[in-house]
Coordinates of C-alpha atoms in Angstrom, one line a residue:
X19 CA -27.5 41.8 98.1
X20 CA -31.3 41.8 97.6
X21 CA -31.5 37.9 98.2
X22 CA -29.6 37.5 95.2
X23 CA -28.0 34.1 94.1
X24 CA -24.1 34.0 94.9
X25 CA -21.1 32.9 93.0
X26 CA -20.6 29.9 94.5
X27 CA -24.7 28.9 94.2
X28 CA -24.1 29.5 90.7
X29 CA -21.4 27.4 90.7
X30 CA -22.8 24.2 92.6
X31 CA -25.4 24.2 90.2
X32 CA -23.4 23.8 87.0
X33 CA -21.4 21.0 89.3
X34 CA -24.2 19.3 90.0
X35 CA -25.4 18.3 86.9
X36 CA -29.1 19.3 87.8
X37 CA -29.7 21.2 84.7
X38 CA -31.4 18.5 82.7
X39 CA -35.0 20.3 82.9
X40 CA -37.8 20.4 80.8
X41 CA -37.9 23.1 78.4
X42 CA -40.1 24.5 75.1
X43 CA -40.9 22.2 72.1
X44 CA -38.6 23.7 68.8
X45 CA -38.8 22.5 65.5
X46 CA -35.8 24.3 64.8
X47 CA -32.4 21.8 63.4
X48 CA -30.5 20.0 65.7
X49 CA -27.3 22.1 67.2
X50 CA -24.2 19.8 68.2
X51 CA -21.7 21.2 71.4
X52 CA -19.4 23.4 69.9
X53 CA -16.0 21.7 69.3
X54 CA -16.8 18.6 71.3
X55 CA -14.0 17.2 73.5
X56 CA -11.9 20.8 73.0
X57 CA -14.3 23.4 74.2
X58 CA -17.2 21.6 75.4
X59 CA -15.8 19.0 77.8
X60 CA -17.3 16.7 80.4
X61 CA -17.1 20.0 82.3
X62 CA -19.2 22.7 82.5
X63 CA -18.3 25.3 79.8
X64 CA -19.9 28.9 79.5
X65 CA -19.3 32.2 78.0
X66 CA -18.0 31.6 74.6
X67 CA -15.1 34.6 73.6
X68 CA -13.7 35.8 69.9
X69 CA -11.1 38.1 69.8
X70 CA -12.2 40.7 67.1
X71 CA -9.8 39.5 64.9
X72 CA -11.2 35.5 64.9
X73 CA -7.5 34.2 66.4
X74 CA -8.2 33.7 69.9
X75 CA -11.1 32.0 71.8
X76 CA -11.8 32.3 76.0
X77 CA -14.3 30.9 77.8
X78 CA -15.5 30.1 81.2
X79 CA -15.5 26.0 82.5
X80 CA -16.4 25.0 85.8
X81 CA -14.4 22.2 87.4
X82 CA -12.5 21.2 83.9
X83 CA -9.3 20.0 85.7
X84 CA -10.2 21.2 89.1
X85 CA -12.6 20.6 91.9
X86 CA -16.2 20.7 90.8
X87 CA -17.0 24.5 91.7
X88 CA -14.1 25.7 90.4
X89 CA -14.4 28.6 88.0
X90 CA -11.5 29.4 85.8
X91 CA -11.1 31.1 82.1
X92 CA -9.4 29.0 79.3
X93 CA -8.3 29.5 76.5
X94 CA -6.9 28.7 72.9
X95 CA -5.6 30.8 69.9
X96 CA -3.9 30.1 66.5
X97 CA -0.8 28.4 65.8
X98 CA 0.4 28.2 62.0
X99 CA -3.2 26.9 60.5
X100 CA -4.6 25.1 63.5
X101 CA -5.1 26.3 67.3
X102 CA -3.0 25.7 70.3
X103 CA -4.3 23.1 72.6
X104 CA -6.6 24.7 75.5
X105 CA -5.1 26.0 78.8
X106 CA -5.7 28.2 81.7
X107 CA -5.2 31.3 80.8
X108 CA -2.3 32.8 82.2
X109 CA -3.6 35.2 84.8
X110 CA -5.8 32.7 86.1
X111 CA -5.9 31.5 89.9
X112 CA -7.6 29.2 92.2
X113 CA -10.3 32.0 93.0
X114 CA -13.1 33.0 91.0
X115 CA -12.4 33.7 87.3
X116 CA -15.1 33.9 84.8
X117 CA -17.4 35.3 82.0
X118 CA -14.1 36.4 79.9
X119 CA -15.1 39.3 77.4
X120 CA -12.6 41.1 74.6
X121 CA -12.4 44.8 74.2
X122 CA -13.6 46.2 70.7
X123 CA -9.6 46.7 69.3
X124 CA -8.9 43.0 71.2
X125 CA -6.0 44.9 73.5
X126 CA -7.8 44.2 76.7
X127 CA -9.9 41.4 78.3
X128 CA -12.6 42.0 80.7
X129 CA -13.7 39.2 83.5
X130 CA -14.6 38.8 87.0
X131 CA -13.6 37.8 89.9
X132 CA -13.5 37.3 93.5
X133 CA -9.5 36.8 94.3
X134 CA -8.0 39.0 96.6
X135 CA -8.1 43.0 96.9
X136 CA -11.5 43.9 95.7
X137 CA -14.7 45.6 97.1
X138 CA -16.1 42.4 98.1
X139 CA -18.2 39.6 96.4
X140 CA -17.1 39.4 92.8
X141 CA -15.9 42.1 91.3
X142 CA -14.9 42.9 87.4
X143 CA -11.2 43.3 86.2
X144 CA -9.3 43.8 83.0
X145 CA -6.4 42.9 81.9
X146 CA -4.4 43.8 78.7
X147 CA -3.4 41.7 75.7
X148 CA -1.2 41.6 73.0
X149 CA -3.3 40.6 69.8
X150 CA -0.2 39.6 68.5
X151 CA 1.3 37.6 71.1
X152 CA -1.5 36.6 73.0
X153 CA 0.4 37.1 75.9
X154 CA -1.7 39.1 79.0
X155 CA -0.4 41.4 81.4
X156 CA -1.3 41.9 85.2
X157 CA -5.3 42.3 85.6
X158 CA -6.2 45.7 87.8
X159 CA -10.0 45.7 89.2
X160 CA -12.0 48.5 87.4
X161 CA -12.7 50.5 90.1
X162 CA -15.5 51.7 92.2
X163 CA -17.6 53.3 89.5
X164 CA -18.4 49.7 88.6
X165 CA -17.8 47.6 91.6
X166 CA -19.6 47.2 94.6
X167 CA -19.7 44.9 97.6
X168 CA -22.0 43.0 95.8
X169 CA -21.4 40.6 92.9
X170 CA -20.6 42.0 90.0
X171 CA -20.7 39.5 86.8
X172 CA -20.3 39.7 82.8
X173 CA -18.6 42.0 81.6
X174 CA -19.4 43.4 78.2
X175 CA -17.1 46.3 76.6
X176 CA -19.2 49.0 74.2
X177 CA -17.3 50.5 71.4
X178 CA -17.8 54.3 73.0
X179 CA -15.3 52.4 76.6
X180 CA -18.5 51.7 78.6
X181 CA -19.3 48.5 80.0
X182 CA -22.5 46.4 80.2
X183 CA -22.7 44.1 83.2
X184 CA -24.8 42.9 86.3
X185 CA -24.6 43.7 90.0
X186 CA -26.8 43.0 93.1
X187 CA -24.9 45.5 94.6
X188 CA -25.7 48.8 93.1
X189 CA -29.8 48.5 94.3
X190 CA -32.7 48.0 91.0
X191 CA -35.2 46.2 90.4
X192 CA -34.9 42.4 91.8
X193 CA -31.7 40.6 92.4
X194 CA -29.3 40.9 89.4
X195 CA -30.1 43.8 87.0
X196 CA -28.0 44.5 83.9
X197 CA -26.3 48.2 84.4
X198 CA -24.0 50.0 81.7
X199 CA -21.2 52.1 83.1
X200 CA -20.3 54.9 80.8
X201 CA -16.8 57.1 80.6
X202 CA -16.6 59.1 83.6
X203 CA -19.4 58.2 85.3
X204 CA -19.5 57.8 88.8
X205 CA -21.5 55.0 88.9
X206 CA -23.5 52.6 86.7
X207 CA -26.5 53.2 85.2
X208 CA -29.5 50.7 85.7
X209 CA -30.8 49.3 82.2
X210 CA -34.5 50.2 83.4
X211 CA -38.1 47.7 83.3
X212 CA -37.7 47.1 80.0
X213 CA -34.9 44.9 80.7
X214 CA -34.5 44.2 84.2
X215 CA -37.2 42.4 86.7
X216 CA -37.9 41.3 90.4
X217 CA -35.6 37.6 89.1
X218 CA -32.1 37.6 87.8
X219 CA -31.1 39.4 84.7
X220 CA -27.4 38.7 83.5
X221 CA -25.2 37.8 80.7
X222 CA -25.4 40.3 78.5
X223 CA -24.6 40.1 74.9
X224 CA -24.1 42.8 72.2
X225 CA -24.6 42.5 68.6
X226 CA -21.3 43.6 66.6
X227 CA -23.5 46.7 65.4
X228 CA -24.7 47.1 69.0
X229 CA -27.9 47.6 68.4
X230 CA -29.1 43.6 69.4
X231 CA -28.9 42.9 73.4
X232 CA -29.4 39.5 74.1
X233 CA -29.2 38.4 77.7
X234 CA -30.5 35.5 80.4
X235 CA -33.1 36.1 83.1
X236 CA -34.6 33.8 85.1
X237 CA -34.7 32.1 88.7
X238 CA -31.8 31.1 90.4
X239 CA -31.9 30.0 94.2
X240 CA -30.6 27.0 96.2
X241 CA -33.1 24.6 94.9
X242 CA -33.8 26.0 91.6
X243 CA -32.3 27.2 88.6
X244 CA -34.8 28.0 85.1
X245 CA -33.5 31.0 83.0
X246 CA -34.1 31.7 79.3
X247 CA -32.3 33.7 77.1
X248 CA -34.4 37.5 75.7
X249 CA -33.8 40.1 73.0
X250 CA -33.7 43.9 73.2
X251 CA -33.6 46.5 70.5
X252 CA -31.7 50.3 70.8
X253 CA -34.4 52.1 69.2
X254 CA -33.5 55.6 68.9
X255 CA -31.1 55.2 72.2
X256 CA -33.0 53.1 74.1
X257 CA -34.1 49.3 74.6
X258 CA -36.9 48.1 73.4
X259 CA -39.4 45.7 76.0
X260 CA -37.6 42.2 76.2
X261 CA -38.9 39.5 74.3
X262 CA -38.2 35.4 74.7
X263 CA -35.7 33.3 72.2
X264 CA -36.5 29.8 71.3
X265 CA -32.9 29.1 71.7
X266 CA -31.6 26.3 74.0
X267 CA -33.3 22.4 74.8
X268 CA -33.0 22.7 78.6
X269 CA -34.8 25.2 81.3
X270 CA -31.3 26.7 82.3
X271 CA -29.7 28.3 78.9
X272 CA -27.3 31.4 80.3
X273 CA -23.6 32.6 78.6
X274 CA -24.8 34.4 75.4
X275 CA -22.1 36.0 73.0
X276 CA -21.6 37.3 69.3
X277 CA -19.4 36.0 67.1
X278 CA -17.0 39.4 66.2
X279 CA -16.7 38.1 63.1
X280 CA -19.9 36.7 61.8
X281 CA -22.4 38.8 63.4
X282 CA -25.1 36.0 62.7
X283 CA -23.8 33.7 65.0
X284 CA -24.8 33.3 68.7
X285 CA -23.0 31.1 70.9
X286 CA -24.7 30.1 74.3
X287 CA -24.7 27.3 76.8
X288 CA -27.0 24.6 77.9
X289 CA -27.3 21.5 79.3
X290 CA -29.0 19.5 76.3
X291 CA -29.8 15.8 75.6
X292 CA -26.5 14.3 74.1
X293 CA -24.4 16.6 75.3
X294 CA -20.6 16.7 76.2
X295 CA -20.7 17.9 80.0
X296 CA -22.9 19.4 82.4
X297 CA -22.9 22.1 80.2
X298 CA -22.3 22.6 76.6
X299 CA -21.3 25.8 74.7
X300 CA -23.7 26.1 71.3
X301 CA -23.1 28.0 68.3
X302 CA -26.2 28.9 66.1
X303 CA -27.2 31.3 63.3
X304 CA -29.4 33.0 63.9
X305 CA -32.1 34.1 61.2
X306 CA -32.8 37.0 59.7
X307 CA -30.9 39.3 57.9
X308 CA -28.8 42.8 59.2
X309 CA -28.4 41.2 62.9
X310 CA -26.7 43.9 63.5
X311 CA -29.0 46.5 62.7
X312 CA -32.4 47.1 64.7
X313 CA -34.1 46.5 61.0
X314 CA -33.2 43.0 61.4
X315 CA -35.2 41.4 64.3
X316 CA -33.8 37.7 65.5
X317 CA -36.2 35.1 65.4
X318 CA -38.6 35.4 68.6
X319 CA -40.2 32.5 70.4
X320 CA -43.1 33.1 72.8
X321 CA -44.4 30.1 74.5
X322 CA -47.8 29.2 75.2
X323 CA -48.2 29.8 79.2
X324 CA -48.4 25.4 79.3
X325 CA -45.6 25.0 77.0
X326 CA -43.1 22.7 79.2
X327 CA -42.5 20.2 76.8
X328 CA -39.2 17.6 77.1
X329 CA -36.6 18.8 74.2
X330 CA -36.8 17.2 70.7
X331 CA -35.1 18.5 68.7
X332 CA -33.1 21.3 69.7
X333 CA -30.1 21.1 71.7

């Protein structure tokens, strides 16, 4: 497992509270928690999901109405004009569920998880939906073309029926490299040095369009979390060099996701001055115009090499 940080690491430090950090001076406007008290909760909330169709919402919250490591999925969908109150979702357990992601049509619901049966470590699953309903059906693990006995985590469905996530189990470049596992394939596919590195690169994100990746990297160990959140371009079939976001008030921003229906907003979560919980999920738009197209770049921070300075005015 290369070293690599563990589920339950992961999970201590979003329990903690240590996430409070330093981070890069924005003049950018002030972003609240998303739906404070509903989503983002005294808990640690991550992984913002839209269904493609706007009427349901999952997301990831850590020790919400459980012990403090717990990871479970919630969720909460629309009821006449308004939404249903948040809940587990219903294929949730008291192992490891997390980083919930929708198919392109909405019909199925990608996650992982480290409950019983699988390859070892975490491991992705899907389960089906009824966009109708809302009601889910029995998850199934997706197989050893994409699981290993490492951790798997993230899960992010393409439009062709591949699937972006990251593994320490399937060898690369440092600990957690993003992969994409395409129809048919044996096995994954590393996403190569212009994404990955020798740290931890997770979370990925597609633009609508799918030509925006947006992901976290960073450090991640027993006694130290700081990850940011970059931006790759598909440029004529493959990514561009990563570059920093100036998104996010704290050192530790991970969780980043596009809104289906508005491709110019980015959710993401951090643990900000003011906030909710331990960790917050944030919604932003993002400028620029045709997010969705490789013609419209998302604003790009880079740092000065000394730039550690307490949040302002971003959070």
């Amino acid at each position: 497992m290369h070293g690599s940080v563990s589920a339950g690491v992961f999970a201590a430090w979003l329990a903690l509270g240590a996430l409070v950090l330093p981070s890069h001076a924005s003049d950018a406007p002030i972003s609240a928690p998303f739906e404070p008290g509903v989503i983002s909760t005294a808990a640690a909330e991550v992984r913002l999901a839209i269904s493609p169709d706007g009427r349901q919402m999952l997301w990831g919250s850590i020790g919400r109405d459980a012990p403090a490591e717990q990871q479970d999925i919630w969720e909460r969908h629309r009821v006449g004009d308004g939404w249903s109150t948040p809940a587990r979702v219903s294929f949730d357990t008291e192992a490891v569920e997390f980083d919930p992601a929708f198919s392109k049509d909405g019909k199925k619901v990608y996650f992982h998880s480290d409950r019983a049966g699988g390859f070892d470590g975490t491991d992705i699953y899907v389960v089906t939906r009824d966009p109708t309903s809302f009601a889910f059906g029995t998850p199934a693990n997706a197989g050893p073309a994409i699981n290993s006995k490492g951790d798997e985590w993230a899960p992010t469905p393409t439009r062709d029926g591949g699937l972006l996530f990251s593994s320490n189990g399937w060898g690369g470049r440092g600990k957690h490299d993003l992969f994409i596992a395409r129809p048919g394939a044996a096995r994954p596919t590393n996403l190569g040095p212009s994404i990955n590195t020798a740290d931890e690169d997770f979370d990925a994100a597609l633009s609508p369009e799918e030509a925006t990746l947006v992901f976290a990297s960073g450090v991640m160990t027993d006694d130290k979390a700081a990850t940011r959140l970059y931006v790759s371009r598909n440029e004529h079939g493959a990514w561009s060099p990563r570059q920093a976001i100036g998104l996010g008030c704290s050192d530790f921003v991970i969780g980043p996701s596009f809104d289906p229906t508005d491709d110019s907003m980015l959710a993401y979560s951090a643990n900000c001055a003011g906030g909710r919980g331990r960790m917050d999920i944030h919604r932003e738009h993002v400028p620029g115009p045709s997010h969705g197209s490789a013609a419209g770049p998302l604003a790009v921070h880079y740092p000065s090499p000394g730039a550690r300075l307490a949040c302002r005015r971003r959070c």
